[in-house]
Coordinates of N, CA and C in Angstrom, one line a residue:
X26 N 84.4 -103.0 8.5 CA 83.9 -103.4 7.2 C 84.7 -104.6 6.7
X27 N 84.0 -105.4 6.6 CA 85.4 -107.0 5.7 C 85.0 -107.0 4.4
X28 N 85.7 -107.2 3.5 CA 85.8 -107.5 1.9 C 84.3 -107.7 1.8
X29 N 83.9 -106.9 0.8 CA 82.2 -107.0 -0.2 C 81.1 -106.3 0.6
X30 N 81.5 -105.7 1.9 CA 80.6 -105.1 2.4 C 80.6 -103.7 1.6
X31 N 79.5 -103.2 1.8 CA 78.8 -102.0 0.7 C 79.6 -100.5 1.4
X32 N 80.1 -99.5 1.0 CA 80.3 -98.3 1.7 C 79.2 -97.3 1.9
X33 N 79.6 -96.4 2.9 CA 78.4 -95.7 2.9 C 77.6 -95.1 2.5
X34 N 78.5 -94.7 0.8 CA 77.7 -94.3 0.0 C 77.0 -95.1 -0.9
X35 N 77.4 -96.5 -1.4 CA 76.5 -97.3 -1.4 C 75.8 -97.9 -0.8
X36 N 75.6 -97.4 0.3 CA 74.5 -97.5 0.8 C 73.1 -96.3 1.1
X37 N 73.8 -95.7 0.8 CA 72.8 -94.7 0.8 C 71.8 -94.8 -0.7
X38 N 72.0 -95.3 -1.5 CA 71.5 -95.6 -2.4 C 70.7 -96.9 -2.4
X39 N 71.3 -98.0 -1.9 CA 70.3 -99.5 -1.3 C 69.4 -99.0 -0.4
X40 N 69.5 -97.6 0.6 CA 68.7 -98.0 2.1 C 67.2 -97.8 1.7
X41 N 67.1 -96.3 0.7 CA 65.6 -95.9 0.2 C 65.1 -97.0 -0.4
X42 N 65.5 -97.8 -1.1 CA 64.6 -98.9 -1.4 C 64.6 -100.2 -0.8
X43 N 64.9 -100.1 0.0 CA 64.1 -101.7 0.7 C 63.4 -101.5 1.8
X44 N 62.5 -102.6 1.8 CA 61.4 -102.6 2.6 C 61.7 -102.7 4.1
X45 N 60.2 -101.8 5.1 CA 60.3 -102.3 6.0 C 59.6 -103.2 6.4
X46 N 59.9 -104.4 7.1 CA 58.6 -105.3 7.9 C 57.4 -104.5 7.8
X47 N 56.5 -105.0 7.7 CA 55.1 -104.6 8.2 C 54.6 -104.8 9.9
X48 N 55.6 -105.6 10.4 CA 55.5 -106.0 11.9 C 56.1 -106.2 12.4
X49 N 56.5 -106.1 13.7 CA 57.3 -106.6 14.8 C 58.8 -105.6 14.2
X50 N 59.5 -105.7 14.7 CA 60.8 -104.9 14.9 C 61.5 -104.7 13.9
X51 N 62.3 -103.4 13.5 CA 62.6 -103.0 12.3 C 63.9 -103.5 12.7
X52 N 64.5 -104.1 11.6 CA 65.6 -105.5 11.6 C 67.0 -104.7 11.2
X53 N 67.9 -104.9 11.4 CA 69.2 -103.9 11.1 C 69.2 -104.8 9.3
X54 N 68.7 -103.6 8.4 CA 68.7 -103.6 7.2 C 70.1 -103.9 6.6
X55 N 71.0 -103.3 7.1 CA 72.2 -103.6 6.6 C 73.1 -104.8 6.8
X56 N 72.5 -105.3 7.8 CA 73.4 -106.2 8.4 C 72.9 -107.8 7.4
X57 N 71.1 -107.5 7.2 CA 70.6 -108.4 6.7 C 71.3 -108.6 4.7
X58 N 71.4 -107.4 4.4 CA 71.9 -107.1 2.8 C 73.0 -107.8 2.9
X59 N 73.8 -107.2 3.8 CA 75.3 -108.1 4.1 C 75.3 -109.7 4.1
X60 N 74.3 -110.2 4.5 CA 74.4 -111.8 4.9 C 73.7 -112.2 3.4
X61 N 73.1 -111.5 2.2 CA 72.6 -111.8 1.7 C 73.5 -112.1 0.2
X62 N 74.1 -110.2 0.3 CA 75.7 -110.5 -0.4 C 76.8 -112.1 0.1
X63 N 76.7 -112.5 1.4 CA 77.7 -113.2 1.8 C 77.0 -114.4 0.9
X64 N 76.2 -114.9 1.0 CA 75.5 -116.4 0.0 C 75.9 -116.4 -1.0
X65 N 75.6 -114.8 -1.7 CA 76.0 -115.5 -3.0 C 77.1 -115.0 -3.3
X66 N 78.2 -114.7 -2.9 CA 79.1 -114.0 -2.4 C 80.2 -115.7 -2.8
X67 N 80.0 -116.3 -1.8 CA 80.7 -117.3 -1.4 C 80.1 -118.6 -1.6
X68 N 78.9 -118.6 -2.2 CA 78.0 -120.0 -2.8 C 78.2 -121.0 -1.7
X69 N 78.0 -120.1 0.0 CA 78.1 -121.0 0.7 C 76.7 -121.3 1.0
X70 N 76.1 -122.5 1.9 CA 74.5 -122.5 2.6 C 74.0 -122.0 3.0
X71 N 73.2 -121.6 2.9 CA 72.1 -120.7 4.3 C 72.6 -120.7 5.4
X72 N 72.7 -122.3 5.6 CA 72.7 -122.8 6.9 C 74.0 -122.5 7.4
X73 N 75.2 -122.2 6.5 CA 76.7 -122.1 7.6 C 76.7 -120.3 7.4
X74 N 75.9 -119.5 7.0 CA 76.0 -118.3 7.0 C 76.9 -117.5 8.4
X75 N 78.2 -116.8 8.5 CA 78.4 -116.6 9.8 C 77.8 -116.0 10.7
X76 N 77.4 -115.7 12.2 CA 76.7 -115.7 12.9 C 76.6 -113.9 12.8
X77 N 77.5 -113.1 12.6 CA 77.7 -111.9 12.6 C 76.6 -110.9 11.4
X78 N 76.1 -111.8 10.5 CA 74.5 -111.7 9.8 C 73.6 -111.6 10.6
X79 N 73.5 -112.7 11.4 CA 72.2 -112.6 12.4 C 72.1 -114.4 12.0
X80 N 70.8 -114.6 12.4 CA 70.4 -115.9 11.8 C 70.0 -116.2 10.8
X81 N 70.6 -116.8 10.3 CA 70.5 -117.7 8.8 C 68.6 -117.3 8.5
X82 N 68.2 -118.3 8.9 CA 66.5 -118.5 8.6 C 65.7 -117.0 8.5
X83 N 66.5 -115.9 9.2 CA 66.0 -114.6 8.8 C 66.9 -114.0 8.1
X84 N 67.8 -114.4 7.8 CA 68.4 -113.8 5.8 C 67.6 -114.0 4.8
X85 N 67.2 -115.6 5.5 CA 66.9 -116.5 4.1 C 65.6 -115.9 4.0
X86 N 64.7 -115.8 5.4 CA 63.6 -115.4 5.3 C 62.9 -114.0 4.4
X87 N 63.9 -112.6 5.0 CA 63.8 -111.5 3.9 C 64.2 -111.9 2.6
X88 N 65.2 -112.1 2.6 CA 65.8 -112.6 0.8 C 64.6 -113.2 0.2
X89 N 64.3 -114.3 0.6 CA 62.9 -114.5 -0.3 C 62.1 -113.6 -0.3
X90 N 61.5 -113.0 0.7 CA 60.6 -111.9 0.7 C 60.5 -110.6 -0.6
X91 N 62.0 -110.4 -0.4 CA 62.5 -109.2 -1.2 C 62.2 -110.1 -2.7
X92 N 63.0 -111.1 -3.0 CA 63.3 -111.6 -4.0 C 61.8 -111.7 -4.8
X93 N 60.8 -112.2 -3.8 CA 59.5 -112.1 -5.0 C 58.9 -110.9 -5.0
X94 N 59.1 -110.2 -4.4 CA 58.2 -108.6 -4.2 C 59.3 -108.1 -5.2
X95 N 60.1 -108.3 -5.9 CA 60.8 -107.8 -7.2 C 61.5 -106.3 -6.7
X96 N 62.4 -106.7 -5.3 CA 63.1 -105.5 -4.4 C 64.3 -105.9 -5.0
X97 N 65.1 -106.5 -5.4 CA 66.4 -107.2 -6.0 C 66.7 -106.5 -7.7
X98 N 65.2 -106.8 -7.8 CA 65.5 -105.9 -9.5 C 65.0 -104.6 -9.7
X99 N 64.8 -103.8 -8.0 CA 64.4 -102.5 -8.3 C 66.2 -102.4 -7.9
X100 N 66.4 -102.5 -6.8 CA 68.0 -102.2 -6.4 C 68.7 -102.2 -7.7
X101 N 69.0 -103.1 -8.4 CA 69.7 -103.3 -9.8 C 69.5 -102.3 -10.4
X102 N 68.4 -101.7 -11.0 CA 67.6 -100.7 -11.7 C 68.5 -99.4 -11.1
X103 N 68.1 -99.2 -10.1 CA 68.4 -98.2 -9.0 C 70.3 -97.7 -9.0
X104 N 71.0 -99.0 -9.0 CA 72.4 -99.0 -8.7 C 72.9 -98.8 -10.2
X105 N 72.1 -99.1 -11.3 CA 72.7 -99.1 -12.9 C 72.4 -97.6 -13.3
X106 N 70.9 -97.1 -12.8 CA 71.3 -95.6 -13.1 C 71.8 -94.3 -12.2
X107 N 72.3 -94.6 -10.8 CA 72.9 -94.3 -10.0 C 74.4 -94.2 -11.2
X108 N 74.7 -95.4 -11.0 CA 76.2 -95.1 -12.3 C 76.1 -94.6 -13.5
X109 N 75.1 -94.5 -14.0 CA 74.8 -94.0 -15.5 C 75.0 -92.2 -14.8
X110 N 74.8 -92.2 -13.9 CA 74.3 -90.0 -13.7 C 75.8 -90.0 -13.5
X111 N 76.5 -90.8 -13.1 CA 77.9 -90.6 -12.7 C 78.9 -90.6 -13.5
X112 N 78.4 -90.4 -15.1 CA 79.3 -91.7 -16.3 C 79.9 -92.5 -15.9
X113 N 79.6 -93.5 -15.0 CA 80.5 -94.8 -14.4 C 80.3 -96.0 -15.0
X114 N 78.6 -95.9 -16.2 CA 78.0 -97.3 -16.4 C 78.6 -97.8 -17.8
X115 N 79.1 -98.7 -17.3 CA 79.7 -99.6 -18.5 C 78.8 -100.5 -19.3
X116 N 78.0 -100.8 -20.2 CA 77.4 -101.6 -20.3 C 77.6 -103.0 -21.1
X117 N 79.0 -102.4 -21.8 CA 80.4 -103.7 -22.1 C 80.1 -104.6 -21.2
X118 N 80.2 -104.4 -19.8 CA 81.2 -105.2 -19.2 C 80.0 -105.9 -18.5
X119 N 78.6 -105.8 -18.9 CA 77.5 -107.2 -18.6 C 77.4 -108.3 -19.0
X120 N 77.4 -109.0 -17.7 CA 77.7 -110.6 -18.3 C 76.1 -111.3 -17.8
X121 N 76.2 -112.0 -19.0 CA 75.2 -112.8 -19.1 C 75.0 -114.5 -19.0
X122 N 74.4 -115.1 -17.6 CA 74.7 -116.2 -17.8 C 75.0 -117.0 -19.2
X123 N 76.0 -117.9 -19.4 CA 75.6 -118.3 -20.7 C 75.8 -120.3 -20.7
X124 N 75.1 -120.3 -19.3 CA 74.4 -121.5 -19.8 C 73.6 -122.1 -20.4
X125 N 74.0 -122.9 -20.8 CA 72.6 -123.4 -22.0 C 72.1 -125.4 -21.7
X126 N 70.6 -125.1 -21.8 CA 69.9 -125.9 -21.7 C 69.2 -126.6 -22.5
X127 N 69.7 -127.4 -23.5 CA 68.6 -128.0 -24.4 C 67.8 -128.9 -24.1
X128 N 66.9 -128.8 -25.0 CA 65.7 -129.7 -24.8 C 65.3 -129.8 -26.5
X129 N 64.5 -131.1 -26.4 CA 64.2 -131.8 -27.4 C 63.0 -130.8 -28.1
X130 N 63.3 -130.9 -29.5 CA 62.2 -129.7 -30.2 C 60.5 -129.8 -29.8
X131 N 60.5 -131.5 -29.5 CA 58.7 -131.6 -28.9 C 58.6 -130.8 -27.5
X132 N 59.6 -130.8 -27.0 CA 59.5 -129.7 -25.5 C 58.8 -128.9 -25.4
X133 N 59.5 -127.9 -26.5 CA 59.1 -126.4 -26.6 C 57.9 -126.2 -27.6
X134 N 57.4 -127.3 -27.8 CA 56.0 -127.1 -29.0 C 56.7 -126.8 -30.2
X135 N 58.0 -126.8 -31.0 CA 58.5 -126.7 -32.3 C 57.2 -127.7 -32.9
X136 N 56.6 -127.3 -33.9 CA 56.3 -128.0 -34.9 C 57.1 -128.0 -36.2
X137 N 57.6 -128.5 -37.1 CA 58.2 -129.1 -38.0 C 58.0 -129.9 -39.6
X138 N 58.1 -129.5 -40.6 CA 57.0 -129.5 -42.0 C 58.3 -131.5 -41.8
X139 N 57.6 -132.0 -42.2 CA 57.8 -133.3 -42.6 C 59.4 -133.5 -43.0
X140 N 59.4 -133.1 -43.7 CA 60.4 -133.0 -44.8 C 61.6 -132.3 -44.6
X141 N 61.3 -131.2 -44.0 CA 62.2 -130.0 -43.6 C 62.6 -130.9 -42.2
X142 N 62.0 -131.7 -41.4 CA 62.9 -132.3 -40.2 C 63.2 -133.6 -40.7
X143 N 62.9 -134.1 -42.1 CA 64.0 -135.3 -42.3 C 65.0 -134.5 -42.9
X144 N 65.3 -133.6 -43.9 CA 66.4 -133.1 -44.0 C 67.2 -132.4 -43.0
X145 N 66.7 -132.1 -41.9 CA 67.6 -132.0 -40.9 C 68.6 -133.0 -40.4
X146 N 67.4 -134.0 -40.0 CA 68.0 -135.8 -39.5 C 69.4 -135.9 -40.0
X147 N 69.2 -135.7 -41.5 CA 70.2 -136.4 -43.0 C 71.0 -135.7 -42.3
X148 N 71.2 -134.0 -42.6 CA 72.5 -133.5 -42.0 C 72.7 -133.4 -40.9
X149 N 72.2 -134.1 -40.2 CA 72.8 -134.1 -38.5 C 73.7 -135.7 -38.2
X150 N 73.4 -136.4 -39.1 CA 73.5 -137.8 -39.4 C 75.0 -137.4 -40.2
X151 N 74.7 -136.8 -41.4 CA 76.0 -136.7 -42.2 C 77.2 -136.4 -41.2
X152 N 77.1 -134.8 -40.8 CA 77.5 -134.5 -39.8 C 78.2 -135.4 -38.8
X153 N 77.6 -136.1 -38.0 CA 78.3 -137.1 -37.3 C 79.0 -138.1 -37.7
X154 N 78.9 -138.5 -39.0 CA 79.7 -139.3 -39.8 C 80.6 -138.6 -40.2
X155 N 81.3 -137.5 -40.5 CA 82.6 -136.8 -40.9 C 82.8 -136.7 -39.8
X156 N 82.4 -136.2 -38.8 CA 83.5 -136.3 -37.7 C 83.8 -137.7 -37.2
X157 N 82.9 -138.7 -37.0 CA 84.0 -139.9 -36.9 C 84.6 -140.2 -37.9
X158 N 84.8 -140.2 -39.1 CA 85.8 -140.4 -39.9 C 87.0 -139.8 -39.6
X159 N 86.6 -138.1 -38.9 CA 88.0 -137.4 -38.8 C 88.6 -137.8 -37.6
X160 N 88.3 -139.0 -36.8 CA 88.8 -139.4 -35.6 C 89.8 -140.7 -35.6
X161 N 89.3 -141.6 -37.1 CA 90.0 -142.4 -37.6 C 91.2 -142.6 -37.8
X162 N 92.6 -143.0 -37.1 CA 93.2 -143.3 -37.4 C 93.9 -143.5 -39.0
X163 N 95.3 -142.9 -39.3 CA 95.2 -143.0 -40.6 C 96.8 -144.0 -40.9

């Protein structure tokens, strides 16, 4: 077992829900979860995935697979009340990306009363004028 691999008993809870192929050879499920954990694990490529996964192009290949058939957010589901039966589930301790992406209010279809987005303008204007003032040299 090397660092981030699942124990047995977490695994016994991943194995019931994931899929089998529909064809050709039933794939060592675990091995494949492992190489899947290792990507995003280590935000390394696909492509340098170590060889002890199997081949990259069939990680990448289930991982997508799973990932649109929405097998990723049954696991989740599955592993959050797995810990809730155990009182293990913290729900403090969810983190939420908190990147943020703006875009211009025409983007998102904001419509805007005339008036109400020139008074915006003013105080986004004023706004930036007190702070360069507060940068001024005194």
């Amino acid at each position: 077992m090397t660092r981030g691999d699942l124990t047995d008993d977490e695994w016994t809870v991943f194995e019931p829900l994931l899929p089998l192929g529909e064809r050709g050879p039933i794939p060592d499920l675990r091995r494949l979860v492992y190489g899947v954990m290792w990507r995003f694990r280590t935000g390394g490529p696909w492509r340098d995935m170590p060889e002890r996964y199997g081949p990259w192009s069939t990680v990448y290949g289930r991982f997508h697979l799973w990932a649109r058939s929405g097998v990723f957010q049954t696991l989740m589901e599955a592993v959050i009340a797995e810990a809730a039966s155990r009182g293990q589930a913290d729900l403090d301790l969810v983190s939420v990306d908190s990147t943020v992406a703006r875009a211009h209010h025409h983007a998102a279809g904001m419509t805007a009363d005339a008036e109400l987005l020139e008074a915006l303008e003013k105080a986004v204007a004023e706004e930036k004028g007190l702070r360069q003032r507060d940068r001024t040299p005194r």
